[in-house]
Amino acid sequence: MNSDVNRSPPLGRVTIADVAREAGVSVPTVSKVVNGRYGVAPATFKRVTEVVAALGYETSLVAASLRRQRTNVIGILVPEFESFSAELLKGISTAATGTGYELLAYSALAPGGISAGWERRSLSRLAGTLIDGAIIVTPTLLMPTTSIPVVAIDPHDGPGGPSTIDSDNIGGARVATGHLIELGHRRIAHIRGRSDLASAQLREAGYRESLENAGIPFDSTLVCDGEYQAALTAKAARELLMRPDRPTAVFAANDMSALGVLDAARELGLRVPEDVSVIGFDDVPEAASSKPPLTTMAQPLLDMGAQALRMLVKLLDGEDIPNHVQLPAELVVRASTGPAPIGF
Amino acid sequence: MNSDVNRSPPLGRVTIADVAREAGVSVPTVSKVVNGRYGVAPATFKRVTEVVAALGYETSLVAASLRRQRTNVIGILVPEFESFSAELLKGISTAATGTGYELLAYSALAPGGISAGWERRSLSRLAGTLIDGAIIVTPTLLMPTTSIPVVAIDPHDGPGGPSTIDSDNIGGARVATGHLIELGHRRIAHIRGRSDLASAQLREAGYRESLENAGIPFDSTLVCDGEYQAALTAKAARELLMRPDRPTAVFAANDMSALGVLDAARELGLRVPEDVSVIGFDDVPEAASSKPPLTTMAQPLLDMGAQALRMLVKLLDGEDIPNHVQLPAELVVRASTGPAPIGF
DNA sequence: CTGTTAGCGCGTTCAT
DNA sequence: ATGAACGCGCTAACAG
């Protein structure tokens, strides 16, 4: 079935065949010109180049990647685009300019929330053909072997997987809790993060250690789950703050949950930090513009993204990279923490 | 899983052929099972499903998209991932959850900065096969016809193109300039944005109108180019602020350039807002955490992204959508603007 | 119900 | 220097 009838040029996408026909040469010749290969007469080269420009032709990533082994595209796999991954993306983008790699950020956005194994499915869908390597943000699965080079940011952890980047979660949590203790707080609650992430477990561990070091007995009723999300946290925090023996301070596992605590406090008419102190983790941009501005443990998110990209590029170049890179977390004191109220 | 005795996956990616071989069926049968089509015997279905799970197979987006007409993937084309596009991305992501569409954000990251026509090339690379529709951020080209549905955010403008979304740039600029005038400023400089974008031109127009309405003569020496970038702006602003007859206020075309002005002022030992007032545009997250926090015209970036996505989905469903949607820009007064210094 | 055939758009040997 | 033939992984149409 030769349905290759001449169609008017700009109806659909311009394919390599359109260029070939227009330039009066064969398809492979166009391919050679486009890919800068030798073996094309200067005159032909010029004519084809002109037609390419005139028609605005660009090789289809899909078709090319299917045939070729290398695409020069780096994939960034995220569960969704929110503040945390967006910051990483900025850092990645900055570090990627000039490397010759293109960036493809992908989110499968499962309807019923983030489903287990999303990273494996996403990787399978893109790897091998579309992307040369991937940066995976908050993977929850152990992926001992992957078909392409991978660097993970803030992963579930575990040995034998890809190289990982995170910040000093346990140390940061100690500092955060210590900050509250120094302010005189004794009843300090903790909103836990996503249980499938090492960062959440380490932050809880740091919280408990810090309590213990200060001789404050651990009270399990002061710990609840926020899953790193503002809405979920607000609900849990409301109950916590309505108790007669409510905590005077809350260490939220990340900024989004800290913002949730702020919401809950506002609803209940509690003043921050006069009635309750709140500290978060991440230093996402929103932390600076909340009311009051959030005291938090800053993770160098831009740096983490940039380093991840550099590591992945090295990996793609066949160089060795460290198995694990940890960046520091720093206390940023804003206005959501203050001295413990007297009488508590 | 039951049998973790995975026979080592064929080195690379697991393909449909691997599954077929392992399950003892033909490739199309696997395809049918994977895509949930009818016409497969229960026993076969079960066996294939098991092999798929054991091998961790997932259909390649690339191969499937090449053959299929619809991929259920929406592309978001950006020149680079920075604060502005990142905010839009968050809004898009939120609006996309539950729609059944996956998100693919793409940045070609041209080495020598953003090159003209990037959006056309990017679209050509992805459209037709990989993505069903696209949201293009700050396109500078007129694209009267595209092969797939497109919605543009903050475009170069021009009739006949795709549906566009922006905020009230000219009105916002009037308000911004008016804010400075009300504070008593008369020598007000303007840092222009990217000349290839309508938003930049409209903001300059609003600035000039506002000046004229207040009876302040336009002084072309008070206008310089910042290209929406902090570094470029800082350089230009330094010269501006070193002049003996320096302006007492600066309206920067966006927040990034406003931050550049802040940098320049700091370098020169000028206090903001005591010596110079600075106002930006966008209300990017960074604006709230600068020193001093930036007064700016807030664009509803999350909303703009969300609306763009909803419009694109309607377009993909064959519904009609407005040709142009404009959202309001609102003055957010922080700490970078104050009364004009006396004696100027 | 299952397997066979035929491409999708492109890049790559080989022949000319 | 150029073109014909083939294959990448997958799926739509049909044949069996």
PDB file of N, CA and C in Angstrom, chain B residues 186-246:
ATOM      1  N   ARG B 186      10.095  60.423  42.058  1.00  0.00           N
ATOM      2  CA  ARG B 186       9.936  61.095  40.766  1.00  0.00           C
ATOM      3  C   ARG B 186      10.974  60.558  39.764  1.00  0.00           C
ATOM      4  N   ARG B 187      12.127  60.239  40.276  1.00  0.00           N
ATOM      5  CA  ARG B 187      13.140  59.653  39.388  1.00  0.00           C
ATOM      6  C   ARG B 187      13.064  58.138  39.527  1.00  0.00           C
ATOM      7  N   ILE B 188      12.288  57.528  38.646  1.00  0.00           N
ATOM      8  CA  ILE B 188      12.026  56.089  38.719  1.00  0.00           C
ATOM      9  C   ILE B 188      12.626  55.395  37.504  1.00  0.00           C
ATOM     10  N   ALA B 189      13.533  54.495  37.765  1.00  0.00           N
ATOM     11  CA  ALA B 189      14.167  53.764  36.670  1.00  0.00           C
ATOM     12  C   ALA B 189      13.359  52.508  36.340  1.00  0.00           C
ATOM     13  N   HIS B 190      13.623  51.970  35.162  1.00  0.00           N
ATOM     14  CA  HIS B 190      12.957  50.717  34.783  1.00  0.00           C
ATOM     15  C   HIS B 190      13.978  49.767  34.169  1.00  0.00           C
ATOM     16  N   ILE B 191      14.000  48.564  34.725  1.00  0.00           N
ATOM     17  CA  ILE B 191      14.835  47.507  34.133  1.00  0.00           C
ATOM     18  C   ILE B 191      13.929  46.686  33.235  1.00  0.00           C
ATOM     19  N   ARG B 192      14.214  46.726  31.959  1.00  0.00           N
ATOM     20  CA  ARG B 192      13.371  46.002  31.011  1.00  0.00           C
ATOM     21  C   ARG B 192      13.594  44.497  31.071  1.00  0.00           C
ATOM     22  N   GLY B 193      12.607  43.749  30.592  1.00  0.00           N
ATOM     23  CA  GLY B 193      12.730  42.292  30.549  1.00  0.00           C
ATOM     24  C   GLY B 193      13.145  41.807  29.173  1.00  0.00           C
ATOM     25  N   ARG B 194      12.906  40.538  28.916  1.00  0.00           N
ATOM     26  CA  ARG B 194      13.288  39.959  27.630  1.00  0.00           C
ATOM     27  C   ARG B 194      12.487  40.600  26.506  1.00  0.00           C
ATOM     28  N   SER B 195      13.192  41.189  25.583  1.00  0.00           N
ATOM     29  CA  SER B 195      12.534  41.964  24.542  1.00  0.00           C
ATOM     30  C   SER B 195      11.688  41.106  23.611  1.00  0.00           C
ATOM     31  N   ASP B 196      11.901  39.818  23.650  1.00  0.00           N
ATOM     32  CA  ASP B 196      11.138  38.942  22.763  1.00  0.00           C
ATOM     33  C   ASP B 196       9.826  38.484  23.397  1.00  0.00           C
ATOM     34  N   LEU B 197       9.539  39.009  24.561  1.00  0.00           N
ATOM     35  CA  LEU B 197       8.315  38.603  25.241  1.00  0.00           C
ATOM     36  C   LEU B 197       7.354  39.791  25.394  1.00  0.00           C
ATOM     37  N   ALA B 198       6.093  39.496  25.133  1.00  0.00           N
ATOM     38  CA  ALA B 198       5.082  40.543  25.242  1.00  0.00           C
ATOM     39  C   ALA B 198       5.035  41.099  26.655  1.00  0.00           C
ATOM     40  N   SER B 199       5.218  40.240  27.633  1.00  0.00           N
ATOM     41  CA  SER B 199       5.125  40.692  29.016  1.00  0.00           C
ATOM     42  C   SER B 199       6.105  41.833  29.290  1.00  0.00           C
ATOM     43  N   ALA B 200       7.294  41.719  28.752  1.00  0.00           N
ATOM     44  CA  ALA B 200       8.306  42.750  28.984  1.00  0.00           C
ATOM     45  C   ALA B 200       7.891  44.065  28.346  1.00  0.00           C
ATOM     46  N   GLN B 201       7.367  43.974  27.147  1.00  0.00           N
ATOM     47  CA  GLN B 201       6.957  45.200  26.453  1.00  0.00           C
ATOM     48  C   GLN B 201       5.774  45.851  27.150  1.00  0.00           C
ATOM     49  N   LEU B 202       4.847  45.032  27.598  1.00  0.00           N
ATOM     50  CA  LEU B 202       3.667  45.569  28.262  1.00  0.00           C
ATOM     51  C   LEU B 202       4.041  46.214  29.594  1.00  0.00           C
ATOM     52  N   ARG B 203       4.988  45.628  30.277  1.00  0.00           N
ATOM     53  CA  ARG B 203       5.392  46.200  31.566  1.00  0.00           C
ATOM     54  C   ARG B 203       6.081  47.543  31.362  1.00  0.00           C
ATOM     55  N   GLU B 204       6.838  47.632  30.310  1.00  0.00           N
ATOM     56  CA  GLU B 204       7.456  48.922  30.025  1.00  0.00           C
ATOM     57  C   GLU B 204       6.376  49.949  29.646  1.00  0.00           C
ATOM     58  N   ALA B 205       5.426  49.506  28.863  1.00  0.00           N
ATOM     59  CA  ALA B 205       4.344  50.413  28.451  1.00  0.00           C
ATOM     60  C   ALA B 205       3.576  50.917  29.669  1.00  0.00           C
ATOM     61  N   GLY B 206       3.288  50.028  30.595  1.00  0.00           N
ATOM     62  CA  GLY B 206       2.568  50.423  31.801  1.00  0.00           C
ATOM     63  C   GLY B 206       3.363  51.416  32.620  1.00  0.00           C
ATOM     64  N   TYR B 207       4.646  51.192  32.670  1.00  0.00           N
ATOM     65  CA  TYR B 207       5.554  52.104  33.375  1.00  0.00           C
ATOM     66  C   TYR B 207       5.482  53.502  32.783  1.00  0.00           C
ATOM     67  N   ARG B 208       5.553  53.564  31.462  1.00  0.00           N
ATOM     68  CA  ARG B 208       5.543  54.867  30.789  1.00  0.00           C
ATOM     69  C   ARG B 208       4.197  55.555  30.940  1.00  0.00           C
ATOM     70  N   GLU B 209       3.147  54.794  30.843  1.00  0.00           N
ATOM     71  CA  GLU B 209       1.802  55.379  30.998  1.00  0.00           C
ATOM     72  C   GLU B 209       1.640  55.983  32.373  1.00  0.00           C
ATOM     73  N   SER B 210       2.078  55.205  33.358  1.00  0.00           N
ATOM     74  CA  SER B 210       1.912  55.654  34.732  1.00  0.00           C
ATOM     75  C   SER B 210       2.698  56.937  34.979  1.00  0.00           C
ATOM     76  N   LEU B 211       3.889  56.980  34.430  1.00  0.00           N
ATOM     77  CA  LEU B 211       4.708  58.191  34.527  1.00  0.00           C
ATOM     78  C   LEU B 211       3.973  59.380  33.919  1.00  0.00           C
ATOM     79  N   GLU B 212       3.460  59.145  32.731  1.00  0.00           N
ATOM     80  CA  GLU B 212       2.803  60.219  31.997  1.00  0.00           C
ATOM     81  C   GLU B 212       1.586  60.732  32.752  1.00  0.00           C
ATOM     82  N   ASN B 213       0.816  59.814  33.274  1.00  0.00           N
ATOM     83  CA  ASN B 213      -0.375  60.204  34.024  1.00  0.00           C
ATOM     84  C   ASN B 213      -0.026  61.060  35.227  1.00  0.00           C
ATOM     85  N   ALA B 214       1.148  60.841  35.761  1.00  0.00           N
ATOM     86  CA  ALA B 214       1.560  61.606  36.934  1.00  0.00           C
ATOM     87  C   ALA B 214       2.307  62.871  36.541  1.00  0.00           C
ATOM     88  N   GLY B 215       2.422  63.076  35.239  1.00  0.00           N
ATOM     89  CA  GLY B 215       3.110  64.272  34.777  1.00  0.00           C
ATOM     90  C   GLY B 215       4.614  64.219  34.938  1.00  0.00           C
ATOM     91  N   ILE B 216       5.134  63.020  35.042  1.00  0.00           N
ATOM     92  CA  ILE B 216       6.582  62.881  35.150  1.00  0.00           C
ATOM     93  C   ILE B 216       7.153  62.631  33.766  1.00  0.00           C
ATOM     94  N   PRO B 217       8.055  63.467  33.306  1.00  0.00           N
ATOM     95  CA  PRO B 217       8.612  63.270  31.963  1.00  0.00           C
ATOM     96  C   PRO B 217       9.412  61.985  31.888  1.00  0.00           C
ATOM     97  N   PHE B 218       9.280  61.319  30.765  1.00  0.00           N
ATOM     98  CA  PHE B 218       9.998  60.066  30.555  1.00  0.00           C
ATOM     99  C   PHE B 218      11.468  60.356  30.289  1.00  0.00           C
ATOM    100  N   ASP B 219      12.332  59.672  30.991  1.00  0.00           N
ATOM    101  CA  ASP B 219      13.772  59.853  30.810  1.00  0.00           C
ATOM    102  C   ASP B 219      14.376  58.535  30.344  1.00  0.00           C
ATOM    103  N   SER B 220      14.754  58.496  29.071  1.00  0.00           N
ATOM    104  CA  SER B 220      15.210  57.230  28.489  1.00  0.00           C
ATOM    105  C   SER B 220      16.502  56.738  29.128  1.00  0.00           C
ATOM    106  N   THR B 221      17.252  57.627  29.756  1.00  0.00           N
ATOM    107  CA  THR B 221      18.504  57.180  30.380  1.00  0.00           C
ATOM    108  C   THR B 221      18.237  56.388  31.660  1.00  0.00           C
ATOM    109  N   LEU B 222      16.996  56.422  32.104  1.00  0.00           N
ATOM    110  CA  LEU B 222      16.643  55.671  33.305  1.00  0.00           C
ATOM    111  C   LEU B 222      16.135  54.266  32.976  1.00  0.00           C
ATOM    112  N   VAL B 223      16.189  53.936  31.696  1.00  0.00           N
ATOM    113  CA  VAL B 223      15.718  52.612  31.294  1.00  0.00           C
ATOM    114  C   VAL B 223      16.892  51.776  30.801  1.00  0.00           C
ATOM    115  N   CYS B 224      17.016  50.573  31.300  1.00  0.00           N
ATOM    116  CA  CYS B 224      18.062  49.689  30.781  1.00  0.00           C
ATOM    117  C   CYS B 224      17.581  48.243  30.763  1.00  0.00           C
ATOM    118  N   ASP B 225      18.376  47.399  30.169  1.00  0.00           N
ATOM    119  CA  ASP B 225      17.928  46.026  29.922  1.00  0.00           C
ATOM    120  C   ASP B 225      18.487  45.026  30.939  1.00  0.00           C
ATOM    121  N   GLY B 226      17.636  44.149  31.388  1.00  0.00           N
ATOM    122  CA  GLY B 226      18.057  43.130  32.346  1.00  0.00           C
ATOM    123  C   GLY B 226      17.729  41.728  31.887  1.00  0.00           C
ATOM    124  N   GLU B 227      16.956  41.639  30.817  1.00  0.00           N
ATOM    125  CA  GLU B 227      16.635  40.334  30.221  1.00  0.00           C
ATOM    126  C   GLU B 227      16.018  39.352  31.220  1.00  0.00           C
ATOM    127  N   TYR B 228      15.377  39.879  32.256  1.00  0.00           N
ATOM    128  CA  TYR B 228      14.730  39.033  33.264  1.00  0.00           C
ATOM    129  C   TYR B 228      15.733  38.246  34.094  1.00  0.00           C
ATOM    130  N   GLN B 229      17.013  38.607  33.995  1.00  0.00           N
ATOM    131  CA  GLN B 229      18.027  37.826  34.715  1.00  0.00           C
ATOM    132  C   GLN B 229      18.744  38.664  35.772  1.00  0.00           C
ATOM    133  N   ALA B 230      19.043  38.033  36.892  1.00  0.00           N
ATOM    134  CA  ALA B 230      19.651  38.745  38.014  1.00  0.00           C
ATOM    135  C   ALA B 230      21.046  39.259  37.671  1.00  0.00           C
ATOM    136  N   ALA B 231      21.871  38.412  37.109  1.00  0.00           N
ATOM    137  CA  ALA B 231      23.266  38.781  36.872  1.00  0.00           C
ATOM    138  C   ALA B 231      23.380  39.944  35.891  1.00  0.00           C
ATOM    139  N   LEU B 232      22.660  39.835  34.779  1.00  0.00           N
ATOM    140  CA  LEU B 232      22.707  40.895  33.783  1.00  0.00           C
ATOM    141  C   LEU B 232      22.199  42.211  34.365  1.00  0.00           C
ATOM    142  N   THR B 233      21.135  42.097  35.158  1.00  0.00           N
ATOM    143  CA  THR B 233      20.548  43.287  35.744  1.00  0.00           C
ATOM    144  C   THR B 233      21.506  43.959  36.717  1.00  0.00           C
ATOM    145  N   ALA B 234      22.169  43.154  37.519  1.00  0.00           N
ATOM    146  CA  ALA B 234      23.068  43.712  38.530  1.00  0.00           C
ATOM    147  C   ALA B 234      24.114  44.605  37.867  1.00  0.00           C
ATOM    148  N   LYS B 235      24.596  44.165  36.740  1.00  0.00           N
ATOM    149  CA  LYS B 235      25.605  44.928  36.015  1.00  0.00           C
ATOM    150  C   LYS B 235      25.052  46.282  35.555  1.00  0.00           C
ATOM    151  N   ALA B 236      23.883  46.211  34.935  1.00  0.00           N
ATOM    152  CA  ALA B 236      23.270  47.436  34.429  1.00  0.00           C
ATOM    153  C   ALA B 236      22.873  48.360  35.581  1.00  0.00           C
ATOM    154  N   ALA B 237      22.396  47.755  36.645  1.00  0.00           N
ATOM    155  CA  ALA B 237      21.909  48.559  37.769  1.00  0.00           C
ATOM    156  C   ALA B 237      23.058  49.288  38.457  1.00  0.00           C
ATOM    157  N   ARG B 238      24.212  48.669  38.461  1.00  0.00           N
ATOM    158  CA  ARG B 238      25.367  49.291  39.101  1.00  0.00           C
ATOM    159  C   ARG B 238      25.651  50.654  38.471  1.00  0.00           C
ATOM    160  N   GLU B 239      25.680  50.677  37.154  1.00  0.00           N
ATOM    161  CA  GLU B 239      25.930  51.944  36.464  1.00  0.00           C
ATOM    162  C   GLU B 239      24.859  52.976  36.795  1.00  0.00           C
ATOM    163  N   LEU B 240      23.628  52.464  36.781  1.00  0.00           N
ATOM    164  CA  LEU B 240      22.494  53.353  37.042  1.00  0.00           C
ATOM    165  C   LEU B 240      22.615  53.989  38.424  1.00  0.00           C
ATOM    166  N   LEU B 241      22.984  53.193  39.388  1.00  0.00           N
ATOM    167  CA  LEU B 241      22.983  53.653  40.777  1.00  0.00           C
ATOM    168  C   LEU B 241      24.256  54.419  41.140  1.00  0.00           C
ATOM    169  N   MET B 242      25.252  54.372  40.257  1.00  0.00           N
ATOM    170  CA  MET B 242      26.471  55.124  40.531  1.00  0.00           C
ATOM    171  C   MET B 242      26.372  56.566  40.042  1.00  0.00           C
ATOM    172  N   ARG B 243      25.382  56.817  39.213  1.00  0.00           N
ATOM    173  CA  ARG B 243      25.251  58.181  38.675  1.00  0.00           C
ATOM    174  C   ARG B 243      24.963  59.170  39.794  1.00  0.00           C
ATOM    175  N   PRO B 244      25.468  60.357  39.660  1.00  0.00           N
ATOM    176  CA  PRO B 244      25.188  61.376  40.676  1.00  0.00           C
ATOM    177  C   PRO B 244      23.688  61.685  40.770  1.00  0.00           C
ATOM    178  N   ASP B 245      23.030  61.654  39.629  1.00  0.00           N
ATOM    179  CA  ASP B 245      21.584  61.898  39.639  1.00  0.00           C
ATOM    180  C   ASP B 245      20.835  60.570  39.606  1.00  0.00           C
ATOM    181  N   ARG B 246      21.283  59.646  40.436  1.00  0.00           N
ATOM    182  CA  ARG B 246      20.701  58.297  40.408  1.00  0.00           C
ATOM    183  C   ARG B 246      19.216  58.316  40.770  1.00  0.00           C
TER     184      ARG B 246
END
